[in-house]
Amino acid sequence: MRHSGFRPATLADEEALTGWLAAEVCPVELVEAWQRDALLVEYRARKIEPPGRTRVEKILVAARGRWELAFCAHVIERLGEAGRDRLLSLVAEDNETGTALLAALKRDPGAVGLDSPLTEITKLNDVRRLGLPEALFADCSEKLVAAWRARAIKMYPSDFRDTSADVRITLLAALCWSRQAEITDALVELLVALVHKINTRAERRVEKQLTAELKKVRGKEGILFKLATTAVDKPDEVVRRALFPVVGERTLRELVAEAKANEKVFKAKVRTTLRSSYGSYYRRTCSSPRSYISILCWCSRSWPNRLGRKCSAARTGAA
């Protein structure tokens, strides 16, 4: 390779390429094989003979370690001293509250029900008390934050305590910051699903009531003809004496019920049932309206695009 203008690698070259790999490749490329490929390409671009596999692996390990230290330092600086202390307290020994919060963060909302939004609101309030900056990972790729979140979500408090303080803080920050956004999404979806559930139950209840009340009346044209003929022939007679012998009272009542069972009446009954369900059962979901409204306002300020997409999707689905 020397005849092609390549020269042997030196320790200075390895140091320079380690710094380049840590600064340029590791923040955007997390797969080890692709990091290795990028390093070998850079060797060739600099007209340096690539070292053996062992040296390449040492450079990769050193670069990843250097980048991890820089990344952790960047996150810790943004957190501030108070933020660092709050995160570290989550995994402190004998801190049952912190352990419970970490366990709750790892759980999904579960099935839609009365308690699901309340649980998520409580969880979101607990995470917000950590005071994580909204722009904590603003200049980091989603893939990078997701990798640290995935690493943290598998760990127990004792596992966190086994890592260095800088890595521990960064892992907890990535987990809590990511889950804060995810819980916001889940809360909006739960609220939309809960409204759909109430509406569906109301529609089913009304349909059941109307089906029980309504009986299709056959031969309506013949019945109406008989009624009209009798009314014309006996205009001065009392209705009960003149019409009921021709068409029974029960048949007339069924005709009236069938006429009333139209779309407008159906929607009105659904609205009435919805209000009844909300007043007697689902109102407990909003037992603390001030907290509830503040959560929704905070969601709209913090993630306006995400919240807008969820609400637009909900309106589209409802239509």
PDB file of C-alpha atoms in Angstrom:
ATOM      1  CA  MET A   1       0.000   0.000   0.000  1.00  0.00           C
ATOM      2  CA  ARG A   2       2.977   2.287   0.468  1.00  0.00           C
ATOM      3  CA  HIS A   3       3.472   2.370  -3.300  1.00  0.00           C
ATOM      4  CA  SER A   4      -0.047   3.851  -3.558  1.00  0.00           C
ATOM      5  CA  GLY A   5       0.798   6.760  -1.282  1.00  0.00           C
ATOM      6  CA  PHE A   6      -0.342   5.136   1.982  1.00  0.00           C
ATOM      7  CA  ARG A   7       1.812   5.318   5.105  1.00  0.00           C
ATOM      8  CA  PRO A   8       1.859   3.259   8.309  1.00  0.00           C
ATOM      9  CA  ALA A   9      -0.375   4.397  11.176  1.00  0.00           C
ATOM     10  CA  THR A  10       1.226   6.097  14.157  1.00  0.00           C
ATOM     11  CA  LEU A  11       0.042   6.601  17.728  1.00  0.00           C
ATOM     12  CA  ALA A  12      -0.728  10.213  16.840  1.00  0.00           C
ATOM     13  CA  ASP A  13      -2.944   8.983  13.987  1.00  0.00           C
ATOM     14  CA  GLU A  14      -4.799   6.663  16.330  1.00  0.00           C
ATOM     15  CA  GLU A  15      -5.347   9.481  18.813  1.00  0.00           C
ATOM     16  CA  ALA A  16      -6.591  11.812  16.080  1.00  0.00           C
ATOM     17  CA  LEU A  17      -8.929   9.190  14.637  1.00  0.00           C
ATOM     18  CA  THR A  18     -10.227   8.310  18.098  1.00  0.00           C
ATOM     19  CA  GLY A  19     -11.149  11.959  18.619  1.00  0.00           C
ATOM     20  CA  TRP A  20     -12.707  12.175  15.159  1.00  0.00           C
ATOM     21  CA  LEU A  21     -14.754   9.025  15.736  1.00  0.00           C
ATOM     22  CA  ALA A  22     -15.965  10.257  19.138  1.00  0.00           C
ATOM     23  CA  ALA A  23     -16.931  13.692  17.829  1.00  0.00           C
ATOM     24  CA  GLU A  24     -18.328  12.923  14.385  1.00  0.00           C
ATOM     25  CA  VAL A  25     -19.519   9.318  14.200  1.00  0.00           C
ATOM     26  CA  CYS A  26     -20.568   8.082  17.647  1.00  0.00           C
ATOM     27  CA  PRO A  27     -23.236  10.784  18.214  1.00  0.00           C
ATOM     28  CA  VAL A  28     -25.097   9.821  15.037  1.00  0.00           C
ATOM     29  CA  GLU A  29     -24.187   6.184  14.457  1.00  0.00           C
ATOM     30  CA  LEU A  30     -24.815   3.701  17.257  1.00  0.00           C
ATOM     31  CA  VAL A  31     -24.187   0.399  15.459  1.00  0.00           C
ATOM     32  CA  GLU A  32     -20.694  -0.894  16.156  1.00  0.00           C
ATOM     33  CA  ALA A  33     -20.227  -2.474  12.725  1.00  0.00           C
ATOM     34  CA  TRP A  34     -21.017   0.807  10.984  1.00  0.00           C
ATOM     35  CA  GLN A  35     -18.700   2.696  13.309  1.00  0.00           C
ATOM     36  CA  ARG A  36     -15.949   0.278  12.309  1.00  0.00           C
ATOM     37  CA  ASP A  37     -16.716   0.783   8.616  1.00  0.00           C
ATOM     38  CA  ALA A  38     -16.630   4.560   9.034  1.00  0.00           C
ATOM     39  CA  LEU A  39     -13.256   4.327  10.776  1.00  0.00           C
ATOM     40  CA  LEU A  40     -11.729   2.207   8.004  1.00  0.00           C
ATOM     41  CA  VAL A  41     -13.068   4.560   5.338  1.00  0.00           C
ATOM     42  CA  GLU A  42     -11.493   7.491   7.180  1.00  0.00           C
ATOM     43  CA  TYR A  43      -8.168   5.659   7.335  1.00  0.00           C
ATOM     44  CA  ARG A  44      -8.225   5.284   3.573  1.00  0.00           C
ATOM     45  CA  ALA A  45      -9.311   8.880   3.055  1.00  0.00           C
ATOM     46  CA  ARG A  46      -6.269  10.035   5.057  1.00  0.00           C
ATOM     47  CA  LYS A  47      -3.961   7.700   3.130  1.00  0.00           C
ATOM     48  CA  ILE A  48      -3.100   5.733   6.277  1.00  0.00           C
ATOM     49  CA  GLU A  49      -2.664   1.978   6.363  1.00  0.00           C
ATOM     50  CA  PRO A  50      -5.465   0.503   8.535  1.00  0.00           C
ATOM     51  CA  PRO A  51      -4.138  -1.276  11.641  1.00  0.00           C
ATOM     52  CA  GLY A  52      -4.985  -4.823  12.621  1.00  0.00           C
ATOM     53  CA  ARG A  53      -8.332  -5.878  14.040  1.00  0.00           C
ATOM     54  CA  THR A  54      -7.151  -5.631  17.648  1.00  0.00           C
ATOM     55  CA  ARG A  55      -6.009  -2.027  17.241  1.00  0.00           C
ATOM     56  CA  VAL A  56      -9.239  -1.118  15.447  1.00  0.00           C
ATOM     57  CA  GLU A  57     -11.309  -2.542  18.311  1.00  0.00           C
ATOM     58  CA  LYS A  58      -9.268  -0.587  20.857  1.00  0.00           C
ATOM     59  CA  ILE A  59      -9.852   2.627  18.917  1.00  0.00           C
ATOM     60  CA  LEU A  60     -13.591   1.919  18.765  1.00  0.00           C
ATOM     61  CA  VAL A  61     -13.806   1.238  22.499  1.00  0.00           C
ATOM     62  CA  ALA A  62     -11.798   4.351  23.323  1.00  0.00           C
ATOM     63  CA  ALA A  63     -13.907   6.518  21.009  1.00  0.00           C
ATOM     64  CA  ARG A  64     -17.187   5.257  22.435  1.00  0.00           C
ATOM     65  CA  GLY A  65     -15.931   5.807  25.971  1.00  0.00           C
ATOM     66  CA  ARG A  66     -14.770   9.325  25.157  1.00  0.00           C
ATOM     67  CA  TRP A  67     -18.043  10.180  23.445  1.00  0.00           C
ATOM     68  CA  GLU A  68     -20.085   8.766  26.337  1.00  0.00           C
ATOM     69  CA  LEU A  69     -18.203  10.927  28.829  1.00  0.00           C
ATOM     70  CA  ALA A  70     -18.760  14.026  26.691  1.00  0.00           C
ATOM     71  CA  PHE A  71     -22.435  13.224  26.206  1.00  0.00           C
ATOM     72  CA  CYS A  72     -22.993  12.651  29.926  1.00  0.00           C
ATOM     73  CA  ALA A  73     -21.191  15.876  30.797  1.00  0.00           C
ATOM     74  CA  HIS A  74     -23.378  17.766  28.312  1.00  0.00           C
ATOM     75  CA  VAL A  75     -26.595  16.350  29.805  1.00  0.00           C
ATOM     76  CA  ILE A  76     -25.483  16.920  33.402  1.00  0.00           C
ATOM     77  CA  GLU A  77     -24.593  20.528  32.649  1.00  0.00           C
ATOM     78  CA  ARG A  78     -28.090  21.155  31.323  1.00  0.00           C
ATOM     79  CA  LEU A  79     -29.718  19.483  34.305  1.00  0.00           C
ATOM     80  CA  GLY A  80     -28.083  21.685  36.895  1.00  0.00           C
ATOM     81  CA  GLU A  81     -27.246  20.663  40.429  1.00  0.00           C
ATOM     82  CA  ALA A  82     -30.849  20.465  41.630  1.00  0.00           C
ATOM     83  CA  GLY A  83     -31.880  18.314  38.677  1.00  0.00           C
ATOM     84  CA  ARG A  84     -28.955  15.957  39.228  1.00  0.00           C
ATOM     85  CA  ASP A  85     -29.827  15.524  42.891  1.00  0.00           C
ATOM     86  CA  ARG A  86     -33.483  14.786  42.148  1.00  0.00           C
ATOM     87  CA  LEU A  87     -32.557  12.098  39.627  1.00  0.00           C
ATOM     88  CA  LEU A  88     -29.970  10.481  41.877  1.00  0.00           C
ATOM     89  CA  SER A  89     -32.483  10.338  44.716  1.00  0.00           C
ATOM     90  CA  LEU A  90     -34.717   8.088  42.593  1.00  0.00           C
ATOM     91  CA  VAL A  91     -32.278   5.190  42.915  1.00  0.00           C
ATOM     92  CA  ALA A  92     -30.935   5.941  46.366  1.00  0.00           C
ATOM     93  CA  GLU A  93     -31.077   3.034  48.783  1.00  0.00           C
ATOM     94  CA  ASP A  94     -34.208   2.816  50.959  1.00  0.00           C
ATOM     95  CA  ASN A  95     -36.022   5.356  48.773  1.00  0.00           C
ATOM     96  CA  GLU A  96     -39.302   3.525  48.252  1.00  0.00           C
ATOM     97  CA  THR A  97     -40.946   6.541  46.606  1.00  0.00           C
ATOM     98  CA  GLY A  98     -38.253   6.734  43.931  1.00  0.00           C
ATOM     99  CA  THR A  99     -38.388   2.985  43.350  1.00  0.00           C
ATOM    100  CA  ALA A 100     -42.171   3.159  42.969  1.00  0.00           C
ATOM    101  CA  LEU A 101     -41.905   6.013  40.462  1.00  0.00           C
ATOM    102  CA  LEU A 102     -39.371   4.135  38.341  1.00  0.00           C
ATOM    103  CA  ALA A 103     -41.587   1.057  38.368  1.00  0.00           C
ATOM    104  CA  ALA A 104     -44.610   3.153  37.385  1.00  0.00           C
ATOM    105  CA  LEU A 105     -42.705   4.775  34.532  1.00  0.00           C
ATOM    106  CA  LYS A 106     -42.003   1.379  33.032  1.00  0.00           C
ATOM    107  CA  ARG A 107     -45.684   0.387  32.998  1.00  0.00           C
ATOM    108  CA  ASP A 108     -48.057   1.028  30.109  1.00  0.00           C
ATOM    109  CA  PRO A 109     -51.483   2.598  30.753  1.00  0.00           C
ATOM    110  CA  GLY A 110     -53.321  -0.667  30.172  1.00  0.00           C
ATOM    111  CA  ALA A 111     -56.941  -1.001  29.129  1.00  0.00           C
ATOM    112  CA  VAL A 112     -59.151   2.065  28.816  1.00  0.00           C
ATOM    113  CA  GLY A 113     -61.168   2.608  31.960  1.00  0.00           C
ATOM    114  CA  LEU A 114     -62.164   5.118  34.574  1.00  0.00           C
ATOM    115  CA  ASP A 115     -58.901   4.831  36.509  1.00  0.00           C
ATOM    116  CA  SER A 116     -56.511   4.849  33.533  1.00  0.00           C
ATOM    117  CA  PRO A 117     -56.432   8.646  32.942  1.00  0.00           C
ATOM    118  CA  LEU A 118     -56.171   9.284  36.684  1.00  0.00           C
ATOM    119  CA  THR A 119     -53.186   6.944  36.947  1.00  0.00           C
ATOM    120  CA  GLU A 120     -51.451   8.574  33.990  1.00  0.00           C
ATOM    121  CA  ILE A 121     -52.114  12.081  35.339  1.00  0.00           C
ATOM    122  CA  THR A 122     -50.570  11.098  38.676  1.00  0.00           C
ATOM    123  CA  LYS A 123     -47.593   9.588  36.884  1.00  0.00           C
ATOM    124  CA  LEU A 124     -47.142  12.679  34.728  1.00  0.00           C
ATOM    125  CA  ASN A 125     -47.322  14.971  37.751  1.00  0.00           C
ATOM    126  CA  ASP A 126     -44.635  12.914  39.497  1.00  0.00           C
ATOM    127  CA  VAL A 127     -42.307  13.142  36.492  1.00  0.00           C
ATOM    128  CA  ARG A 128     -42.908  16.867  36.119  1.00  0.00           C
ATOM    129  CA  ARG A 129     -41.778  17.401  39.703  1.00  0.00           C
ATOM    130  CA  LEU A 130     -38.310  16.290  38.630  1.00  0.00           C
ATOM    131  CA  GLY A 131     -38.066  19.587  36.756  1.00  0.00           C
ATOM    132  CA  LEU A 132     -36.326  18.243  33.654  1.00  0.00           C
ATOM    133  CA  PRO A 133     -35.593  20.969  31.070  1.00  0.00           C
ATOM    134  CA  GLU A 134     -37.775  20.703  27.983  1.00  0.00           C
ATOM    135  CA  ALA A 135     -34.698  21.162  25.759  1.00  0.00           C
ATOM    136  CA  LEU A 136     -32.610  18.604  27.643  1.00  0.00           C
ATOM    137  CA  PHE A 137     -32.071  16.451  24.539  1.00  0.00           C
ATOM    138  CA  ALA A 138     -33.110  19.025  21.947  1.00  0.00           C
ATOM    139  CA  ASP A 139     -29.907  18.717  19.890  1.00  0.00           C
ATOM    140  CA  CYS A 140     -29.727  14.916  20.129  1.00  0.00           C
ATOM    141  CA  SER A 141     -31.141  12.477  17.623  1.00  0.00           C
ATOM    142  CA  GLU A 142     -34.260  10.540  18.583  1.00  0.00           C
ATOM    143  CA  LYS A 143     -32.355   7.332  17.910  1.00  0.00           C
ATOM    144  CA  LEU A 144     -29.702   8.284  20.448  1.00  0.00           C
ATOM    145  CA  VAL A 145     -32.187   9.179  23.191  1.00  0.00           C
ATOM    146  CA  ALA A 146     -34.184   6.028  22.435  1.00  0.00           C
ATOM    147  CA  ALA A 147     -31.050   3.908  22.856  1.00  0.00           C
ATOM    148  CA  TRP A 148     -30.334   5.349  26.314  1.00  0.00           C
ATOM    149  CA  ARG A 149     -34.004   4.999  27.259  1.00  0.00           C
ATOM    150  CA  ALA A 150     -34.024   1.351  26.167  1.00  0.00           C
ATOM    151  CA  ARG A 151     -30.891   0.737  28.185  1.00  0.00           C
ATOM    152  CA  ALA A 152     -32.353   2.377  31.291  1.00  0.00           C
ATOM    153  CA  ILE A 153     -35.792   0.783  31.171  1.00  0.00           C
ATOM    154  CA  LYS A 154     -34.273  -2.686  31.614  1.00  0.00           C
ATOM    155  CA  MET A 155     -32.384  -1.693  34.757  1.00  0.00           C
ATOM    156  CA  TYR A 156     -33.334  -2.031  38.414  1.00  0.00           C
ATOM    157  CA  PRO A 157     -32.343   0.555  41.048  1.00  0.00           C
ATOM    158  CA  SER A 158     -29.406  -1.633  42.076  1.00  0.00           C
ATOM    159  CA  ASP A 159     -28.238  -1.731  38.451  1.00  0.00           C
ATOM    160  CA  PHE A 160     -28.254   2.058  38.314  1.00  0.00           C
ATOM    161  CA  ARG A 161     -26.217   2.236  41.504  1.00  0.00           C
ATOM    162  CA  ASP A 162     -23.588  -0.045  39.962  1.00  0.00           C
ATOM    163  CA  THR A 163     -22.848   2.478  37.184  1.00  0.00           C
ATOM    164  CA  SER A 164     -20.772   5.634  37.488  1.00  0.00           C
ATOM    165  CA  ALA A 165     -22.595   8.743  38.698  1.00  0.00           C
ATOM    166  CA  ASP A 166     -22.427  10.493  35.311  1.00  0.00           C
ATOM    167  CA  VAL A 167     -23.808   7.513  33.413  1.00  0.00           C
ATOM    168  CA  ARG A 168     -26.441   6.922  36.111  1.00  0.00           C
ATOM    169  CA  ILE A 169     -27.721  10.489  35.861  1.00  0.00           C
ATOM    170  CA  THR A 170     -27.805  10.403  32.058  1.00  0.00           C
ATOM    171  CA  LEU A 171     -29.660   7.088  31.975  1.00  0.00           C
ATOM    172  CA  LEU A 172     -32.268   8.339  34.440  1.00  0.00           C
ATOM    173  CA  ALA A 173     -32.607  11.618  32.553  1.00  0.00           C
ATOM    174  CA  ALA A 174     -33.162   9.830  29.236  1.00  0.00           C
ATOM    175  CA  LEU A 175     -35.727   7.496  30.788  1.00  0.00           C
ATOM    176  CA  CYS A 176     -37.720  10.175  32.617  1.00  0.00           C
ATOM    177  CA  TRP A 177     -37.555  12.726  29.795  1.00  0.00           C
ATOM    178  CA  SER A 178     -38.698  10.187  27.190  1.00  0.00           C
ATOM    179  CA  ARG A 179     -41.446   8.773  29.372  1.00  0.00           C
ATOM    180  CA  GLN A 180     -42.732  12.270  30.085  1.00  0.00           C
ATOM    181  CA  ALA A 181     -43.431  12.734  26.376  1.00  0.00           C
ATOM    182  CA  GLU A 182     -44.800   9.208  26.006  1.00  0.00           C
ATOM    183  CA  ILE A 183     -47.144   9.598  28.975  1.00  0.00           C
ATOM    184  CA  THR A 184     -48.457  12.808  27.424  1.00  0.00           C
ATOM    185  CA  ASP A 185     -49.259  10.882  24.243  1.00  0.00           C
ATOM    186  CA  ALA A 186     -50.846   8.075  26.227  1.00  0.00           C
ATOM    187  CA  LEU A 187     -52.954  10.496  28.259  1.00  0.00           C
ATOM    188  CA  VAL A 188     -54.371  12.180  25.167  1.00  0.00           C
ATOM    189  CA  GLU A 189     -55.108   8.788  23.596  1.00  0.00           C
ATOM    190  CA  LEU A 190     -56.785   7.603  26.800  1.00  0.00           C
ATOM    191  CA  LEU A 191     -59.019  10.661  26.954  1.00  0.00           C
ATOM    192  CA  VAL A 192     -60.056  10.216  23.322  1.00  0.00           C
ATOM    193  CA  ALA A 193     -60.642   6.489  23.838  1.00  0.00           C
ATOM    194  CA  LEU A 194     -62.652   7.152  27.001  1.00  0.00           C
ATOM    195  CA  VAL A 195     -64.941   9.570  25.163  1.00  0.00           C
ATOM    196  CA  HIS A 196     -65.407   7.010  22.384  1.00  0.00           C
ATOM    197  CA  LYS A 197     -66.157   4.340  24.967  1.00  0.00           C
ATOM    198  CA  ILE A 198     -68.813   6.460  26.675  1.00  0.00           C
ATOM    199  CA  ASN A 199     -70.368   7.311  23.312  1.00  0.00           C
ATOM    200  CA  THR A 200     -70.378   3.685  22.154  1.00  0.00           C
ATOM    201  CA  ARG A 201     -71.985   2.497  25.370  1.00  0.00           C
ATOM    202  CA  ALA A 202     -74.636   5.200  25.092  1.00  0.00           C
ATOM    203  CA  GLU A 203     -75.417   4.252  21.487  1.00  0.00           C
ATOM    204  CA  ARG A 204     -75.715   0.581  22.372  1.00  0.00           C
ATOM    205  CA  ARG A 205     -78.007   1.361  25.275  1.00  0.00           C
ATOM    206  CA  VAL A 206     -80.261   3.541  23.113  1.00  0.00           C
ATOM    207  CA  GLU A 207     -80.312   0.961  20.320  1.00  0.00           C
ATOM    208  CA  LYS A 208     -81.337  -1.685  22.824  1.00  0.00           C
ATOM    209  CA  GLN A 209     -84.114   0.530  24.183  1.00  0.00           C
ATOM    210  CA  LEU A 210     -85.434   1.405  20.735  1.00  0.00           C
ATOM    211  CA  THR A 211     -85.284  -2.202  19.586  1.00  0.00           C
ATOM    212  CA  ALA A 212     -87.296  -3.266  22.609  1.00  0.00           C
ATOM    213  CA  GLU A 213     -89.855  -0.501  22.106  1.00  0.00           C
ATOM    214  CA  LEU A 214     -90.119  -0.576  18.348  1.00  0.00           C
ATOM    215  CA  LYS A 215     -92.084  -3.117  16.363  1.00  0.00           C
ATOM    216  CA  LYS A 216     -92.338  -2.779  12.612  1.00  0.00           C
ATOM    217  CA  VAL A 217     -95.955  -2.366  11.589  1.00  0.00           C
ATOM    218  CA  ARG A 218     -96.886  -4.227   8.410  1.00  0.00           C
ATOM    219  CA  GLY A 219     -99.383  -2.968   5.871  1.00  0.00           C
ATOM    220  CA  LYS A 220     -99.069   0.690   6.795  1.00  0.00           C
ATOM    221  CA  GLU A 221    -100.610   1.836   3.498  1.00  0.00           C
ATOM    222  CA  GLY A 222    -103.743  -0.278   4.031  1.00  0.00           C
ATOM    223  CA  ILE A 223    -104.061   0.926   7.612  1.00  0.00           C
ATOM    224  CA  LEU A 224    -103.730   4.557   6.576  1.00  0.00           C
ATOM    225  CA  PHE A 225    -106.341   3.999   3.827  1.00  0.00           C
ATOM    226  CA  LYS A 226    -108.798   2.567   6.348  1.00  0.00           C
ATOM    227  CA  LEU A 227    -108.157   5.463   8.735  1.00  0.00           C
ATOM    228  CA  ALA A 228    -108.649   8.040   5.996  1.00  0.00           C
ATOM    229  CA  THR A 229    -111.840   6.398   4.718  1.00  0.00           C
ATOM    230  CA  THR A 230    -113.338   6.165   8.195  1.00  0.00           C
ATOM    231  CA  ALA A 231    -112.376   9.753   9.036  1.00  0.00           C
ATOM    232  CA  VAL A 232    -114.057  11.035   5.850  1.00  0.00           C
ATOM    233  CA  ASP A 233    -117.168   8.909   6.300  1.00  0.00           C
ATOM    234  CA  LYS A 234    -117.594   9.775   9.984  1.00  0.00           C
ATOM    235  CA  PRO A 235    -116.123  13.248  10.504  1.00  0.00           C
ATOM    236  CA  ASP A 236    -118.219  14.012  13.577  1.00  0.00           C
ATOM    237  CA  GLU A 237    -117.592  10.788  15.464  1.00  0.00           C
ATOM    238  CA  VAL A 238    -115.282  10.501  18.470  1.00  0.00           C
ATOM    239  CA  VAL A 239    -111.899   9.027  17.526  1.00  0.00           C
ATOM    240  CA  ARG A 240    -112.221   6.126  19.943  1.00  0.00           C
ATOM    241  CA  ARG A 241    -115.606   5.146  18.529  1.00  0.00           C
ATOM    242  CA  ALA A 242    -114.838   5.715  14.863  1.00  0.00           C
ATOM    243  CA  LEU A 243    -111.167   4.746  14.351  1.00  0.00           C
ATOM    244  CA  PHE A 244    -110.256   2.232  17.042  1.00  0.00           C
ATOM    245  CA  PRO A 245    -112.714  -0.396  15.770  1.00  0.00           C
ATOM    246  CA  VAL A 246    -111.097  -0.111  12.310  1.00  0.00           C
ATOM    247  CA  VAL A 247    -107.460  -0.016  13.470  1.00  0.00           C
ATOM    248  CA  GLY A 248    -106.694  -1.109  17.013  1.00  0.00           C
ATOM    249  CA  GLU A 249    -105.245   1.298  19.540  1.00  0.00           C
ATOM    250  CA  ARG A 250    -102.141  -0.866  19.938  1.00  0.00           C
ATOM    251  CA  THR A 251    -101.450  -0.741  16.199  1.00  0.00           C
ATOM    252  CA  LEU A 252    -101.763   3.026  16.195  1.00  0.00           C
ATOM    253  CA  ARG A 253     -99.325   3.324  19.092  1.00  0.00           C
ATOM    254  CA  GLU A 254     -96.817   1.130  17.256  1.00  0.00           C
ATOM    255  CA  LEU A 255     -97.159   3.354  14.195  1.00  0.00           C
ATOM    256  CA  VAL A 256     -96.405   6.413  16.311  1.00  0.00           C
ATOM    257  CA  ALA A 257     -93.377   4.714  17.910  1.00  0.00           C
ATOM    258  CA  GLU A 258     -92.024   3.729  14.500  1.00  0.00           C
ATOM    259  CA  ALA A 259     -92.439   7.254  13.169  1.00  0.00           C
ATOM    260  CA  LYS A 260     -90.598   8.717  16.141  1.00  0.00           C
ATOM    261  CA  ALA A 261     -87.676   6.297  15.894  1.00  0.00           C
ATOM    262  CA  ASN A 262     -85.765   8.354  13.345  1.00  0.00           C
ATOM    263  CA  GLU A 263     -82.164   9.591  13.325  1.00  0.00           C
ATOM    264  CA  LYS A 264     -82.954  12.833  15.112  1.00  0.00           C
ATOM    265  CA  VAL A 265     -84.666  11.070  17.984  1.00  0.00           C
ATOM    266  CA  PHE A 266     -81.868   8.510  18.150  1.00  0.00           C
ATOM    267  CA  LYS A 267     -79.193  11.214  18.488  1.00  0.00           C
ATOM    268  CA  ALA A 268     -81.217  13.053  21.104  1.00  0.00           C
ATOM    269  CA  LYS A 269     -81.551   9.889  23.175  1.00  0.00           C
ATOM    270  CA  VAL A 270     -77.816   9.225  22.822  1.00  0.00           C
ATOM    271  CA  ARG A 271     -77.024  12.720  24.103  1.00  0.00           C
ATOM    272  CA  THR A 272     -79.342  12.237  27.055  1.00  0.00           C
ATOM    273  CA  THR A 273     -77.750   8.892  27.888  1.00  0.00           C
ATOM    274  CA  LEU A 274     -74.270  10.405  27.529  1.00  0.00           C
ATOM    275  CA  ARG A 275     -75.083  13.144  30.021  1.00  0.00           C
ATOM    276  CA  SER A 276     -76.550  10.596  32.401  1.00  0.00           C
ATOM    277  CA  SER A 277     -73.473   8.342  32.177  1.00  0.00           C
ATOM    278  CA  TYR A 278     -71.130  11.268  32.713  1.00  0.00           C
ATOM    279  CA  GLY A 279     -73.097  12.650  35.635  1.00  0.00           C
ATOM    280  CA  SER A 280     -73.440   9.369  37.502  1.00  0.00           C
ATOM    281  CA  TYR A 281     -70.133   7.624  36.817  1.00  0.00           C
ATOM    282  CA  TYR A 282     -67.477   9.231  34.639  1.00  0.00           C
ATOM    283  CA  ARG A 283     -67.516  12.585  36.419  1.00  0.00           C
ATOM    284  CA  ARG A 284     -65.180  11.016  38.965  1.00  0.00           C
ATOM    285  CA  THR A 285     -62.456  11.081  36.308  1.00  0.00           C
ATOM    286  CA  CYS A 286     -62.500  14.870  36.538  1.00  0.00           C
ATOM    287  CA  SER A 287     -62.844  15.013  40.310  1.00  0.00           C
ATOM    288  CA  SER A 288     -59.953  17.496  40.368  1.00  0.00           C
ATOM    289  CA  PRO A 289     -60.775  19.780  37.415  1.00  0.00           C
ATOM    290  CA  ARG A 290     -58.110  22.368  38.187  1.00  0.00           C
ATOM    291  CA  SER A 291     -55.348  19.753  38.087  1.00  0.00           C
ATOM    292  CA  TYR A 292     -56.921  18.113  35.063  1.00  0.00           C
ATOM    293  CA  ILE A 293     -57.114  21.337  33.053  1.00  0.00           C
ATOM    294  CA  SER A 294     -53.597  22.373  34.050  1.00  0.00           C
ATOM    295  CA  ILE A 295     -52.254  19.039  32.779  1.00  0.00           C
ATOM    296  CA  LEU A 296     -53.944  19.487  29.393  1.00  0.00           C
ATOM    297  CA  CYS A 297     -52.712  23.085  29.109  1.00  0.00           C
ATOM    298  CA  TRP A 298     -49.184  21.991  29.963  1.00  0.00           C
ATOM    299  CA  CYS A 299     -49.376  19.210  27.366  1.00  0.00           C
ATOM    300  CA  SER A 300     -50.467  21.650  24.676  1.00  0.00           C
ATOM    301  CA  ARG A 301     -47.626  24.049  25.530  1.00  0.00           C
ATOM    302  CA  SER A 302     -44.922  21.428  25.829  1.00  0.00           C
ATOM    303  CA  TRP A 303     -45.799  19.280  22.832  1.00  0.00           C
ATOM    304  CA  PRO A 304     -48.183  21.359  20.671  1.00  0.00           C
ATOM    305  CA  ASN A 305     -47.448  19.465  17.448  1.00  0.00           C
ATOM    306  CA  ARG A 306     -47.879  16.064  19.077  1.00  0.00           C
ATOM    307  CA  LEU A 307     -51.077  17.098  20.855  1.00  0.00           C
ATOM    308  CA  GLY A 308     -52.442  18.660  17.673  1.00  0.00           C
ATOM    309  CA  ARG A 309     -51.813  15.484  15.708  1.00  0.00           C
ATOM    310  CA  LYS A 310     -53.581  13.379  18.342  1.00  0.00           C
ATOM    311  CA  CYS A 311     -56.625  15.655  18.445  1.00  0.00           C
ATOM    312  CA  SER A 312     -56.802  15.859  14.647  1.00  0.00           C
ATOM    313  CA  ALA A 313     -56.670  12.080  14.424  1.00  0.00           C
ATOM    314  CA  ALA A 314     -59.401  11.835  17.028  1.00  0.00           C
ATOM    315  CA  ARG A 315     -61.636  14.240  15.105  1.00  0.00           C
ATOM    316  CA  THR A 316     -61.016  12.322  11.879  1.00  0.00           C
ATOM    317  CA  GLY A 317     -61.874   9.024  13.557  1.00  0.00           C
ATOM    318  CA  ALA A 318     -65.018  10.459  15.086  1.00  0.00           C
ATOM    319  CA  ALA A 319     -66.144  11.802  11.726  1.00  0.00           C
TER     320      ALA A 319
END
